[in-house]
Amino acid sequence: MSAPTIILNNGKTIPQIGLGTSPLNDKEVVPLVVAAIEAGYRHIDTAYRYNNEKGVGQGIRDSGIDRESLFVTTKLDGQFQGNDRAIGGLDESLRRLGLEYVDLLLIHWPLPQRNEYISTWKTFEKLLEAGKARSIGLSNFKPAHIEKLLAKSTIRPAINQIQLNPRITRPEQRSYNGEQGIITEAWSPLGAGNDLLENPTLATIAAKYGKTPGQVVLRWHIELGIVAIPRSANPRRIAQNIDIFDFALTSDEIAAISSLDTGDEQGVDSDKTGH
Ligand SMILES: NC(=O)c1ccc[n+]([C@@H]2O[C@H](COP(=O)([O-])OP(=O)(O)OC[C@H]3O[C@@H](n4cnc5c(N)ncnc54)[C@H](OP(=O)(O)O)[C@@H]3O)[C@@H](O)[C@H]2O)c1
């Protein structure tokens, strides 16, 4: 199975399902990246901070896939904010990955108390210009942070990767991203191993389609136009997580899943935390 792509505001495309890789280490991630690519994934999500970029790069090479057909994201955390530090950070990420460019480079957290994300973004614009990142974007940015960034920047972020699943649906944040032409990408799209997938509403819908609750949740993301990066250390579930393009949810089912929302306060607050 392969995932459909979404067109970003710069004309490039991103596959709607990607493999999440945190907290897998360099050794664990290699065969899982190979399994994902064999199952049809063309999108892998990593970060400098995950300390697994070497393994991700090894998995990509072991799979034998052509680089141009793959979408690779990395993220730079707070140690690379400000003073053009992102230049050295991305060079190190590329060295670890064994790649010449990433498809998407994200500011991992806004860290608003440091007040350096605008200067970091200006460095990202240079990295885009240099061809080391084909698209640049954000992670964990709230509308107020994006508003400030847009006022001072030339390039519009392509993506905002945020914590998002049926328990934390973030409708205001999603609409804001949409109004700004920024695609929303979900981290912890399955609820990160909490009891979300045991919910009876999901079980009923899953039984109707002969799918698993995890597949139903991922299909819900797809129906809402979200990019999702589920992580699994199990090759069978990795394959399952992209096998979601042969059924569709009704609008009532989408609404029922969205109503599992327990509010933003369940989520990580990027005004108070981050790295
Ligand atoms: N930008 C950020 O700040 C940020 C923060 C956190 C995460 N992320 C990214 O987002 C990715 C995904 O988030 P996440 O890893 O927190 O959580 P997740 O993908 O929502 O959930 C992962 C958990 O779900 C289980 N799972 C996977 N597929 C399943 C299925 N089909 N049925 C049942 N259980 C299933 C996995 O267990 P098994 O391994 O046993 O299958 C694992 O325990 C990360 O790996 C990382 O790349 C980004």
Coordinates of C-alpha atoms and ligand atoms in Angstrom, one line a residue:
M1 CA 0.0 0.0 0.0
S2 CA 1.2 3.5 -0.6
A3 CA -0.1 6.7 1.0
P4 CA -1.5 9.6 -1.0
T5 CA 0.4 12.9 -0.9
I6 CA -0.7 16.4 0.1
I7 CA 0.6 19.4 -1.7
L8 CA 2.5 21.9 0.5
N9 CA 2.4 25.7 0.1
N10 CA 5.7 25.5 -1.9
G11 CA 4.3 23.0 -4.4
K12 CA 6.2 20.1 -3.0
T13 CA 4.3 17.0 -1.8
I14 CA 4.3 15.0 1.5
P15 CA 3.0 11.4 1.9
Q16 CA 0.1 11.5 4.3
I17 CA 1.4 8.6 6.4
G18 CA 5.0 8.5 7.7
L19 CA 6.9 6.3 10.1
G20 CA 7.5 7.9 13.5
T21 CA 10.8 6.8 15.0
S22 CA 11.0 8.2 18.6
P23 CA 12.0 6.6 21.0
L24 CA 13.6 3.9 18.8
N25 CA 17.4 3.8 19.0
D26 CA 19.9 3.6 16.1
K27 CA 20.0 -0.2 16.3
E28 CA 16.3 -0.8 16.7
V29 CA 15.2 1.6 14.0
V30 CA 17.2 0.0 11.1
P31 CA 15.0 -3.0 10.3
L32 CA 11.9 -1.0 11.1
V33 CA 12.7 1.6 8.5
V34 CA 13.4 -1.3 6.0
A35 CA 10.0 -2.9 7.0
A36 CA 8.2 0.4 6.5
I37 CA 9.7 1.0 3.1
E38 CA 8.8 -2.6 2.1
A39 CA 5.3 -2.0 3.3
G40 CA 5.0 1.1 1.1
Y41 CA 6.0 4.0 3.3
R42 CA 7.8 6.8 1.6
H43 CA 8.0 9.2 4.5
I44 CA 10.2 8.8 7.7
D45 CA 10.2 11.2 10.6
T46 CA 13.3 11.7 12.8
A47 CA 15.0 14.4 14.8
Y48 CA 18.5 15.3 16.0
R49 CA 17.3 14.8 19.5
Y50 CA 16.1 11.2 18.9
N51 CA 19.7 10.1 18.4
N52 CA 18.6 7.6 15.8
E53 CA 19.4 9.5 12.6
K54 CA 22.3 7.1 11.8
G55 CA 20.0 4.1 12.1
V56 CA 17.4 5.9 10.0
G57 CA 20.0 6.5 7.3
Q58 CA 21.2 2.9 7.5
G59 CA 17.7 1.6 7.1
I60 CA 17.1 3.8 4.1
R61 CA 20.3 2.5 2.4
D62 CA 19.5 -1.1 3.4
S63 CA 16.1 -0.8 1.8
G64 CA 17.6 0.1 -1.6
I65 CA 15.1 2.8 -2.2
D66 CA 15.8 5.6 -4.5
R67 CA 16.5 8.8 -2.4
E68 CA 14.3 11.0 -4.6
S69 CA 11.2 8.9 -3.9
L70 CA 11.5 9.2 -0.2
F71 CA 10.4 12.1 2.1
V72 CA 12.7 12.5 5.2
T73 CA 12.0 14.9 8.0
T74 CA 14.4 15.9 10.8
K75 CA 14.0 18.5 13.5
L76 CA 16.5 20.7 15.4
D77 CA 16.0 21.3 19.1
G78 CA 16.8 24.2 21.4
Q79 CA 20.6 23.8 21.3
F80 CA 20.4 24.9 17.6
Q81 CA 18.2 27.9 18.1
G82 CA 19.6 31.4 17.4
N83 CA 23.0 32.7 16.0
D84 CA 22.9 30.5 12.8
R85 CA 23.5 27.4 15.0
A86 CA 21.0 25.5 12.8
I87 CA 23.6 25.5 10.0
G88 CA 25.9 23.2 12.0
G89 CA 23.0 21.3 13.4
L90 CA 21.6 20.4 10.0
D91 CA 25.1 19.5 8.7
E92 CA 25.5 17.1 11.6
S93 CA 22.0 15.6 11.0
L94 CA 22.8 15.1 7.3
R95 CA 26.2 13.6 8.2
R96 CA 24.4 11.1 10.6
L97 CA 21.7 10.4 8.0
G98 CA 24.2 10.0 5.2
L99 CA 22.0 12.3 3.1
E100 CA 22.7 15.4 1.1
Y101 CA 19.4 17.1 2.0
V102 CA 16.3 16.5 4.1
D103 CA 12.8 16.9 2.6
L104 CA 11.6 18.8 5.7
L105 CA 13.4 20.6 8.5
L106 CA 11.4 21.6 11.5
I107 CA 12.0 23.8 14.5
H108 CA 11.3 21.1 17.2
W109 CA 9.8 23.4 19.8
P110 CA 9.2 27.2 19.9
L111 CA 10.8 27.7 23.4
P112 CA 9.1 31.2 23.4
Q113 CA 10.9 32.1 26.7
R114 CA 14.2 32.0 24.7
N115 CA 12.7 34.3 22.1
E116 CA 15.0 32.9 19.4
Y117 CA 12.6 31.1 17.0
I118 CA 12.4 34.1 14.6
S119 CA 16.2 34.2 14.2
T120 CA 16.3 30.4 13.9
W121 CA 13.7 30.7 11.1
K122 CA 15.9 33.1 9.2
T123 CA 18.7 30.5 9.4
F124 CA 16.2 27.9 8.1
E125 CA 15.4 30.2 5.2
K126 CA 19.1 30.2 4.3
L127 CA 19.2 26.4 4.6
L128 CA 16.3 26.2 2.2
E129 CA 18.1 28.5 -0.2
A130 CA 21.2 26.3 0.1
G131 CA 19.2 23.2 -0.9
K132 CA 20.0 21.4 2.3
A133 CA 16.3 21.3 3.2
R134 CA 13.6 21.2 0.5
S135 CA 10.9 22.4 2.8
I136 CA 11.0 24.1 6.2
G137 CA 8.4 24.1 9.0
L138 CA 7.5 24.1 12.6
S139 CA 6.6 21.8 15.4
N140 CA 4.6 22.5 18.5
F141 CA 3.9 26.1 17.5
K142 CA 0.8 27.8 18.7
P143 CA -1.1 30.4 16.6
A144 CA 0.5 33.3 18.7
H145 CA 4.0 32.0 18.0
I146 CA 3.3 31.6 14.2
E147 CA 1.7 35.0 14.1
K148 CA 5.0 36.6 15.3
L149 CA 7.1 34.5 13.0
L150 CA 5.0 35.3 9.9
A151 CA 5.3 39.0 10.6
K152 CA 9.1 38.8 10.3
S153 CA 9.7 36.1 7.7
T154 CA 10.0 35.7 4.0
I155 CA 9.2 32.0 3.6
R156 CA 5.9 30.6 5.0
P157 CA 6.2 27.4 7.1
A158 CA 5.0 24.4 5.1
I159 CA 4.0 22.3 8.1
N160 CA 3.2 22.5 11.8
Q161 CA 3.7 19.2 13.5
I162 CA 1.7 19.1 16.7
Q163 CA 0.4 16.6 19.3
L164 CA -3.0 15.5 17.8
N165 CA -5.3 12.5 18.1
P166 CA -8.9 11.8 18.9
R167 CA -8.4 12.8 22.6
I168 CA -6.6 16.1 21.6
T169 CA -8.2 17.3 18.4
R170 CA -7.1 21.0 18.5
P171 CA -9.8 22.4 16.1
E172 CA -8.7 26.0 16.6
Q173 CA -5.1 25.2 16.0
R174 CA -6.0 23.2 12.9
S175 CA -8.2 26.0 11.4
Y176 CA -5.5 28.5 12.1
N177 CA -2.8 26.4 10.3
G178 CA -5.3 25.9 7.4
E179 CA -6.0 29.7 7.1
Q180 CA -2.2 30.3 7.0
G181 CA -1.7 27.6 4.3
I182 CA 0.2 25.5 6.8
I183 CA -0.4 21.7 6.7
T184 CA -1.1 20.1 10.1
E185 CA 0.9 17.0 10.9
A186 CA 0.0 14.9 13.9
W187 CA 2.6 13.5 16.4
S188 CA 1.4 10.8 18.8
P189 CA -1.4 10.2 16.2
L190 CA -2.5 7.0 18.0
G191 CA -2.3 8.4 21.5
A192 CA 1.3 7.2 22.2
G193 CA 0.3 3.8 23.6
N194 CA -2.3 5.1 26.1
D195 CA -5.8 3.5 26.3
L196 CA -7.3 5.4 23.4
L197 CA -7.2 2.4 21.2
E198 CA -9.4 0.4 23.7
N199 CA -12.3 2.9 23.2
P200 CA -15.6 1.1 22.4
T201 CA -16.6 3.7 19.7
L202 CA -13.4 2.8 17.8
A203 CA -14.0 -0.9 18.3
T204 CA -17.5 -0.7 16.8
I205 CA -16.3 1.3 13.8
A206 CA -13.3 -1.0 13.3
A207 CA -15.5 -4.1 13.4
K208 CA -17.8 -2.6 10.7
Y209 CA -14.8 -2.2 8.3
G210 CA -12.8 -5.3 9.3
K211 CA -10.0 -3.0 10.5
T212 CA -8.3 -2.4 13.8
P213 CA -8.9 0.6 16.1
G214 CA -5.5 1.9 15.2
Q215 CA -6.3 1.8 11.5
V216 CA -9.6 3.6 12.2
V217 CA -7.8 6.4 14.1
L218 CA -5.3 6.8 11.3
R219 CA -8.1 6.9 8.8
W220 CA -9.7 9.7 10.9
H221 CA -6.5 11.7 10.5
I222 CA -6.6 11.2 6.7
E223 CA -10.3 12.2 6.5
L224 CA -9.4 15.5 8.3
G225 CA -6.5 16.2 5.9
I226 CA -3.9 15.7 8.5
V227 CA -0.5 14.1 7.9
A228 CA 0.2 11.4 10.5
I229 CA 3.4 9.7 11.6
P230 CA 2.5 6.6 13.7
R231 CA 5.4 4.7 15.3
S232 CA 5.5 1.0 15.8
A233 CA 8.3 -1.4 16.7
N234 CA 6.3 -4.2 15.2
P235 CA 6.6 -4.8 11.4
R236 CA 3.0 -6.2 11.3
R237 CA 1.6 -3.1 12.9
I238 CA 3.8 -0.9 10.7
A239 CA 2.2 -2.5 7.6
Q240 CA -1.3 -2.2 9.2
N241 CA -0.8 1.5 9.8
I242 CA -0.5 2.2 6.1
D243 CA -3.2 -0.2 5.1
I244 CA -6.0 2.4 5.5
F245 CA -6.7 3.5 2.0
D246 CA -9.3 0.9 1.0
F247 CA -12.1 2.2 3.3
A248 CA -13.5 5.6 4.2
L249 CA -15.3 6.9 7.3
T250 CA -18.8 8.5 7.1
S251 CA -19.2 12.0 8.4
D252 CA -21.1 10.6 11.5
E253 CA -18.2 8.3 12.2
I254 CA -15.7 11.2 11.9
A255 CA -17.8 13.3 14.3
A256 CA -18.1 10.4 16.8
I257 CA -14.3 9.9 16.8
S258 CA -13.8 13.7 17.1
S259 CA -16.1 13.7 20.1
L260 CA -13.6 11.6 22.1
D261 CA -11.8 14.8 22.6
T262 CA -11.0 15.5 26.3
G263 CA -9.5 18.9 25.7
D264 CA -6.2 20.6 25.0
E265 CA -5.2 20.5 28.7
Q266 CA -4.3 16.8 28.1
G267 CA -1.7 17.9 25.7
V268 CA 1.9 19.2 26.2
D269 CA 1.8 23.1 26.5
S270 CA 4.6 24.5 24.3
D271 CA 4.5 27.8 26.2
K272 CA 5.7 26.0 29.3
T273 CA 7.8 23.1 28.0
G274 CA 9.9 21.9 25.1
H275 CA 13.5 21.2 24.4
Ligands
LIG1 N1 7.4 17.0 17.3 C1 7.4 16.5 18.5 O1 7.6 17.2 19.5 C2 7.1 15.0 18.7 C3 6.8 14.6 20.0 C4 6.6 13.2 20.1 C5 6.6 12.3 19.0 N2 6.9 12.8 17.8 C6 6.9 11.9 16.6 O2 5.7 11.3 16.4 C7 5.9 9.9 16.3 C8 4.6 9.2 16.8 O3 4.3 9.5 18.1 P1 4.4 8.5 19.3 O4 5.5 7.6 19.0 O5 4.5 9.4 20.5 O6 3.1 7.8 19.4 P2 2.0 7.0 18.5 O7 2.6 6.8 17.1 O8 0.7 7.7 18.7 O9 1.9 5.6 19.3 C9 2.9 4.7 19.4 C10 2.4 3.5 20.2 O10 1.3 2.9 19.5 C11 1.5 1.5 19.4 N3 0.9 1.2 18.1 C12 1.4 1.5 16.8 N4 0.6 1.1 15.9 C13 -0.4 0.4 16.5 C14 -1.5 -0.3 16.0 N5 -1.8 -0.4 14.7 N6 -2.4 -0.9 16.9 C15 -2.1 -0.8 18.3 N7 -1.0 -0.1 18.8 C16 -0.2 0.5 17.9 C17 3.0 1.3 19.5 O11 3.3 0.1 20.0 P3 4.1 -1.0 19.2 O12 5.5 -0.4 19.0 O13 4.2 -2.2 20.2 O14 3.4 -1.3 18.0 C18 3.4 2.5 20.5 O15 3.2 2.0 21.8 C19 7.1 9.7 17.1 O16 7.6 8.4 16.9 C20 8.0 10.8 16.7 O17 8.5 10.5 15.4 C21 7.1 14.2 17.6

